[in-house]
C-alpha atoms as one frame of an Amber mdcrd trajectory, in Angstrom:
protein
  16.171 -80.326 -26.283  18.094 -83.309 -23.730  18.363 -82.147 -20.843  21.425
 -84.238 -18.800  22.207 -84.585 -15.369  25.477 -82.742 -15.878  22.800 -79.242
 -17.347  21.024 -80.419 -14.128  24.098 -79.557 -11.773  24.583 -76.258 -13.683
  21.809 -75.360 -13.120  21.428 -76.116  -9.296  24.924 -74.828  -8.682  22.961
 -71.121 -10.497  20.102 -71.161  -8.015  22.105 -71.716  -5.248  24.659 -68.723
  -6.594  21.783 -66.666  -7.154  19.110 -67.327  -3.715  21.397 -68.498  -0.998
  20.950 -71.313   0.851  18.720 -69.533   3.431  16.518 -68.011   1.189  16.286
 -71.656  -1.176  15.348 -73.421   2.400  13.029 -70.913   3.196  11.334 -71.266
  -0.098  11.391 -75.204   0.272   8.996 -74.589   3.462   7.163 -71.434   2.389
   5.606 -74.869  -0.288   5.475 -77.471   1.920   3.218 -75.266   4.324   0.975
 -74.063   0.648   1.161 -77.645  -0.679  -0.350 -78.515   3.054  -2.637 -76.628
   2.904  -3.609 -76.542   0.199  -4.556 -80.854   1.272  -6.879 -79.585   4.066
  -8.542 -77.984   1.767  -9.597 -80.808  -1.046
């Protein structure tokens, strides 16, 4: 199955609608903190 750019845009829009912009930025911040602590632990 080939995923093109239009499918990615549609998926991103659906995720934006489901979670809202604030929740997505919060999740990205948590993800960044997790990566930073993982690198620090190595």
